[in-house]
Structure formats: C-alpha cells, structure tokens
Amino acid sequence: MSLWFSGFSVYITCINTIKKNQAGRADGFFIIGSLAVMYDCTLRRNFDEHKKEQIENYVNKLKNSQMTIDVRLTDGGGRKKTLQIQGKNRQVWIITQESTRELYDVDGIRIKEISVQNLIQIFNKRLYSDAFEEDELSAQLAVIDKT
C-alpha cells in the first residue's frame, strides 16, 4: 500500500460508505508502519450511543493477533487476506465532520473520533512534501488527536 493511497483511501472510502449506508460494519482497515486502524465513518453528530456496540465489536477484532480482511482484485473478484497486527499500535477511528479527540481506551486499544478535515491536512502535507516517509506518516496518524 503506497503512502499516498493510504491517506487518500480513508477519505474516498468515507465518501463511498456514506452513499452506500453500510451500517453495522467497519468501513475499512489499514496498517501503516506500526499503526493498525479499523475505521468507520458517520455523519451523526452524537454517534456515541449509536456506535457503542459497533465499537465494541471493532475492539474485539483488534484484540486478536491477526486480522482477516476481504481484498478486491483488479479483475473484480475477491479473496481473503490475513494480516498480522500483534505488537501494532491498534486504534478504532470514528471519522466525522466534527472534532478530533481520543474518546477512551480499552485494553490498550484507543478509540478516537477523527475529523475528516484533519485527515485532509495530513494528506495535503504528504502530497506537497518531498520527504514524507512511512514512519513519519505512521507517527502523525498515531497521534492525530494530539495535534
């Protein structure tokens, strides 16, 4: 997964998911450097109660040492791929149009609300930088709620 694609795919997936309204399932998952994130997008301002059970499910999936995901192939087909996440900084992101903040921590898995505007800022920084490496991108995304 390229750095450019990983930052941009979260934004594109959010747009597509909001259109499709796939309630109940995570919108995506990515690993970059030492960071593993399962994310979900919402237009709801007060999503806490509405997303509570989903967040618990995401946390339970991230507690495992590996994650199996569906991968789309260029020919339109699909297959399963298993990714190792043991030892990674595991986070659940609820991507909104609101603010970026850490909501709480469950067994070392951080649950965060992430503003799509903050993702776009990081994407723009990556886009216009000559030397924005994977480690730097991973570090910035890991503490996105602190900026």
PDB file of C-alpha atoms in Angstrom:
ATOM      1  CA  MET A   1       0.000   0.000   0.000  1.00  0.00           C
ATOM      2  CA  SER A   2       1.554   3.303  -1.003  1.00  0.00           C
ATOM      3  CA  LEU A   3       1.669   6.257   1.368  1.00  0.00           C
ATOM      4  CA  TRP A   4      -0.335   8.422  -0.980  1.00  0.00           C
ATOM      5  CA  PHE A   5      -3.010   5.778  -1.348  1.00  0.00           C
ATOM      6  CA  SER A   6      -3.323   5.025   2.369  1.00  0.00           C
ATOM      7  CA  GLY A   7      -4.079   8.630   3.302  1.00  0.00           C
ATOM      8  CA  PHE A   8      -6.414   9.211   0.405  1.00  0.00           C
ATOM      9  CA  SER A   9      -8.250   5.874   0.567  1.00  0.00           C
ATOM     10  CA  VAL A  10      -9.691   6.646   4.008  1.00  0.00           C
ATOM     11  CA  TYR A  11     -11.263   9.828   2.636  1.00  0.00           C
ATOM     12  CA  ILE A  12     -12.599   8.131  -0.514  1.00  0.00           C
ATOM     13  CA  THR A  13     -13.943   5.176   1.465  1.00  0.00           C
ATOM     14  CA  CYS A  14     -15.823   7.528   3.779  1.00  0.00           C
ATOM     15  CA  ILE A  15     -17.487   9.231   0.837  1.00  0.00           C
ATOM     16  CA  ASN A  16     -18.449   5.898  -0.752  1.00  0.00           C
ATOM     17  CA  THR A  17     -19.657   4.392   2.523  1.00  0.00           C
ATOM     18  CA  ILE A  18     -21.871   7.315   3.378  1.00  0.00           C
ATOM     19  CA  LYS A  19     -23.524   6.891  -0.018  1.00  0.00           C
ATOM     20  CA  LYS A  20     -23.941   3.121   0.422  1.00  0.00           C
ATOM     21  CA  ASN A  21     -25.012   3.358   4.095  1.00  0.00           C
ATOM     22  CA  GLN A  22     -23.433   0.075   5.213  1.00  0.00           C
ATOM     23  CA  ALA A  23     -24.451   0.398   8.847  1.00  0.00           C
ATOM     24  CA  GLY A  24     -23.085  -2.205  11.248  1.00  0.00           C
ATOM     25  CA  ARG A  25     -19.790  -2.999   9.523  1.00  0.00           C
ATOM     26  CA  ALA A  26     -16.435  -1.260   9.626  1.00  0.00           C
ATOM     27  CA  ASP A  27     -15.807   0.890   6.586  1.00  0.00           C
ATOM     28  CA  GLY A  28     -12.178  -0.092   6.396  1.00  0.00           C
ATOM     29  CA  PHE A  29      -8.936  -1.223   7.930  1.00  0.00           C
ATOM     30  CA  PHE A  30      -5.349  -0.201   7.271  1.00  0.00           C
ATOM     31  CA  ILE A  31      -1.856  -0.833   8.547  1.00  0.00           C
ATOM     32  CA  ILE A  32       0.903   1.686   8.058  1.00  0.00           C
ATOM     33  CA  GLY A  33       4.169   1.272   9.896  1.00  0.00           C
ATOM     34  CA  SER A  34       3.406   0.255  13.470  1.00  0.00           C
ATOM     35  CA  LEU A  35      -0.184   1.567  13.338  1.00  0.00           C
ATOM     36  CA  ALA A  36      -3.252  -0.650  12.726  1.00  0.00           C
ATOM     37  CA  VAL A  37      -6.593   1.178  12.381  1.00  0.00           C
ATOM     38  CA  MET A  38     -10.137  -0.056  11.919  1.00  0.00           C
ATOM     39  CA  TYR A  39     -12.322   2.876  10.932  1.00  0.00           C
ATOM     40  CA  ASP A  40     -15.957   3.772  10.491  1.00  0.00           C
ATOM     41  CA  CYS A  41     -17.431   6.951   9.015  1.00  0.00           C
ATOM     42  CA  THR A  42     -20.557   8.702  10.202  1.00  0.00           C
ATOM     43  CA  LEU A  43     -22.493  11.890   9.593  1.00  0.00           C
ATOM     44  CA  ARG A  44     -24.104  11.706  13.058  1.00  0.00           C
ATOM     45  CA  ARG A  45     -23.027  14.416  15.472  1.00  0.00           C
ATOM     46  CA  ASN A  46     -23.838  12.413  18.597  1.00  0.00           C
ATOM     47  CA  PHE A  47     -22.742   8.961  17.494  1.00  0.00           C
ATOM     48  CA  ASP A  48     -21.615   7.655  20.914  1.00  0.00           C
ATOM     49  CA  GLU A  49     -24.673   5.572  21.782  1.00  0.00           C
ATOM     50  CA  HIS A  50     -25.458   4.654  18.171  1.00  0.00           C
ATOM     51  CA  LYS A  51     -21.935   3.297  17.553  1.00  0.00           C
ATOM     52  CA  LYS A  52     -21.326   1.767  21.004  1.00  0.00           C
ATOM     53  CA  GLU A  53     -21.929  -1.880  20.029  1.00  0.00           C
ATOM     54  CA  GLN A  54     -20.029  -1.496  16.743  1.00  0.00           C
ATOM     55  CA  ILE A  55     -17.032  -0.008  18.555  1.00  0.00           C
ATOM     56  CA  GLU A  56     -17.056  -2.944  20.999  1.00  0.00           C
ATOM     57  CA  ASN A  57     -17.032  -5.344  18.024  1.00  0.00           C
ATOM     58  CA  TYR A  58     -14.125  -3.487  16.398  1.00  0.00           C
ATOM     59  CA  VAL A  59     -12.157  -3.577  19.666  1.00  0.00           C
ATOM     60  CA  ASN A  60     -12.748  -7.316  19.986  1.00  0.00           C
ATOM     61  CA  LYS A  61     -11.460  -7.875  16.442  1.00  0.00           C
ATOM     62  CA  LEU A  62      -8.354  -5.791  17.135  1.00  0.00           C
ATOM     63  CA  LYS A  63      -7.617  -7.764  20.319  1.00  0.00           C
ATOM     64  CA  ASN A  64      -6.657 -10.723  18.112  1.00  0.00           C
ATOM     65  CA  SER A  65      -3.083 -11.158  16.889  1.00  0.00           C
ATOM     66  CA  GLN A  66      -4.215 -11.142  13.262  1.00  0.00           C
ATOM     67  CA  MET A  67      -6.990  -9.721  11.117  1.00  0.00           C
ATOM     68  CA  THR A  68      -8.542 -11.351   8.053  1.00  0.00           C
ATOM     69  CA  ILE A  69      -9.918  -8.912   5.520  1.00  0.00           C
ATOM     70  CA  ASP A  70     -11.621  -9.132   2.140  1.00  0.00           C
ATOM     71  CA  VAL A  71      -9.452  -7.827  -0.687  1.00  0.00           C
ATOM     72  CA  ARG A  72     -10.845  -6.742  -4.052  1.00  0.00           C
ATOM     73  CA  LEU A  73      -8.851  -7.900  -7.061  1.00  0.00           C
ATOM     74  CA  THR A  74      -8.355  -5.915 -10.258  1.00  0.00           C
ATOM     75  CA  ASP A  75     -10.488  -8.418 -12.178  1.00  0.00           C
ATOM     76  CA  GLY A  76     -13.456  -7.638  -9.904  1.00  0.00           C
ATOM     77  CA  GLY A  77     -13.138 -10.790  -7.837  1.00  0.00           C
ATOM     78  CA  GLY A  78     -12.125 -11.016  -4.231  1.00  0.00           C
ATOM     79  CA  ARG A  79     -10.165 -13.063  -1.767  1.00  0.00           C
ATOM     80  CA  LYS A  80      -9.327 -13.135   1.919  1.00  0.00           C
ATOM     81  CA  LYS A  81      -6.011 -11.866   3.263  1.00  0.00           C
ATOM     82  CA  THR A  82      -4.699 -12.353   6.803  1.00  0.00           C
ATOM     83  CA  LEU A  83      -2.619  -9.556   8.310  1.00  0.00           C
ATOM     84  CA  GLN A  84      -0.539  -9.763  11.476  1.00  0.00           C
ATOM     85  CA  ILE A  85      -1.404  -6.990  13.963  1.00  0.00           C
ATOM     86  CA  GLN A  86       0.279  -8.277  17.104  1.00  0.00           C
ATOM     87  CA  GLY A  87       2.637  -5.635  18.508  1.00  0.00           C
ATOM     88  CA  LYS A  88       0.989  -2.848  16.493  1.00  0.00           C
ATOM     89  CA  ASN A  89      -0.488   0.342  17.936  1.00  0.00           C
ATOM     90  CA  ARG A  90      -4.164  -0.606  17.473  1.00  0.00           C
ATOM     91  CA  GLN A  91      -6.830   2.069  17.178  1.00  0.00           C
ATOM     92  CA  VAL A  92     -10.505   2.413  16.275  1.00  0.00           C
ATOM     93  CA  TRP A  93     -11.387   5.609  14.449  1.00  0.00           C
ATOM     94  CA  ILE A  94     -14.861   7.050  14.056  1.00  0.00           C
ATOM     95  CA  ILE A  95     -14.377   9.545  11.236  1.00  0.00           C
ATOM     96  CA  THR A  96     -16.715  12.536  11.409  1.00  0.00           C
ATOM     97  CA  GLN A  97     -17.050  16.101  10.219  1.00  0.00           C
ATOM     98  CA  GLU A  98     -16.636  17.300  13.799  1.00  0.00           C
ATOM     99  CA  SER A  99     -13.527  17.296  16.016  1.00  0.00           C
ATOM    100  CA  THR A 100     -10.531  15.049  16.550  1.00  0.00           C
ATOM    101  CA  ARG A 101     -10.186  13.650  20.071  1.00  0.00           C
ATOM    102  CA  GLU A 102      -9.443  10.480  21.973  1.00  0.00           C
ATOM    103  CA  LEU A 103     -12.678   9.074  23.375  1.00  0.00           C
ATOM    104  CA  TYR A 104     -11.364   6.264  25.590  1.00  0.00           C
ATOM    105  CA  ASP A 105      -9.029   3.290  25.816  1.00  0.00           C
ATOM    106  CA  VAL A 106      -9.987  -0.394  26.083  1.00  0.00           C
ATOM    107  CA  ASP A 107      -7.149  -2.777  26.942  1.00  0.00           C
ATOM    108  CA  GLY A 108      -4.606  -0.595  25.151  1.00  0.00           C
ATOM    109  CA  ILE A 109      -6.781  -0.076  22.063  1.00  0.00           C
ATOM    110  CA  ARG A 110      -7.501   3.615  21.625  1.00  0.00           C
ATOM    111  CA  ILE A 111     -10.904   4.714  20.387  1.00  0.00           C
ATOM    112  CA  LYS A 112     -10.827   8.107  18.666  1.00  0.00           C
ATOM    113  CA  GLU A 113     -13.110  10.500  16.853  1.00  0.00           C
ATOM    114  CA  ILE A 114     -11.174  11.752  13.828  1.00  0.00           C
ATOM    115  CA  SER A 115     -12.171  14.810  11.838  1.00  0.00           C
ATOM    116  CA  VAL A 116     -12.033  14.242   8.095  1.00  0.00           C
ATOM    117  CA  GLN A 117     -10.514  17.735   7.875  1.00  0.00           C
ATOM    118  CA  ASN A 118      -7.501  16.551   9.919  1.00  0.00           C
ATOM    119  CA  LEU A 119      -7.020  13.627   7.530  1.00  0.00           C
ATOM    120  CA  ILE A 120      -7.119  16.009   4.582  1.00  0.00           C
ATOM    121  CA  GLN A 121      -4.489  18.226   6.253  1.00  0.00           C
ATOM    122  CA  ILE A 122      -2.151  15.254   6.667  1.00  0.00           C
ATOM    123  CA  PHE A 123      -2.870  14.142   3.105  1.00  0.00           C
ATOM    124  CA  ASN A 124      -2.027  17.625   1.796  1.00  0.00           C
ATOM    125  CA  LYS A 125       1.190  17.689   3.809  1.00  0.00           C
ATOM    126  CA  ARG A 126       2.140  14.319   2.320  1.00  0.00           C
ATOM    127  CA  LEU A 127       1.163  15.430  -1.166  1.00  0.00           C
ATOM    128  CA  TYR A 128       3.279  18.587  -1.130  1.00  0.00           C
ATOM    129  CA  SER A 129       6.285  17.243   0.791  1.00  0.00           C
ATOM    130  CA  ASP A 130       9.430  15.981  -0.885  1.00  0.00           C
ATOM    131  CA  ALA A 131      10.350  13.690   2.006  1.00  0.00           C
ATOM    132  CA  PHE A 132       7.351  12.410   3.944  1.00  0.00           C
ATOM    133  CA  GLU A 133       8.215   8.793   4.720  1.00  0.00           C
ATOM    134  CA  GLU A 134       6.065   5.967   6.034  1.00  0.00           C
ATOM    135  CA  ASP A 135       7.464   6.273   9.566  1.00  0.00           C
ATOM    136  CA  GLU A 136       6.580   9.967   9.703  1.00  0.00           C
ATOM    137  CA  LEU A 137       3.078   9.348   8.321  1.00  0.00           C
ATOM    138  CA  SER A 138       2.518   6.497  10.790  1.00  0.00           C
ATOM    139  CA  ALA A 139       3.706   8.667  13.695  1.00  0.00           C
ATOM    140  CA  GLN A 140       1.459  11.581  12.708  1.00  0.00           C
ATOM    141  CA  LEU A 141      -1.598   9.378  12.264  1.00  0.00           C
ATOM    142  CA  ALA A 142      -0.986   7.621  15.600  1.00  0.00           C
ATOM    143  CA  VAL A 143      -1.199  10.927  17.479  1.00  0.00           C
ATOM    144  CA  ILE A 144      -3.621  12.751  15.179  1.00  0.00           C
ATOM    145  CA  ASP A 145      -5.778  13.582  18.196  1.00  0.00           C
ATOM    146  CA  LYS A 146      -2.889  15.462  19.836  1.00  0.00           C
ATOM    147  CA  THR A 147      -2.384  17.995  17.031  1.00  0.00           C
TER     148      THR A 147
END
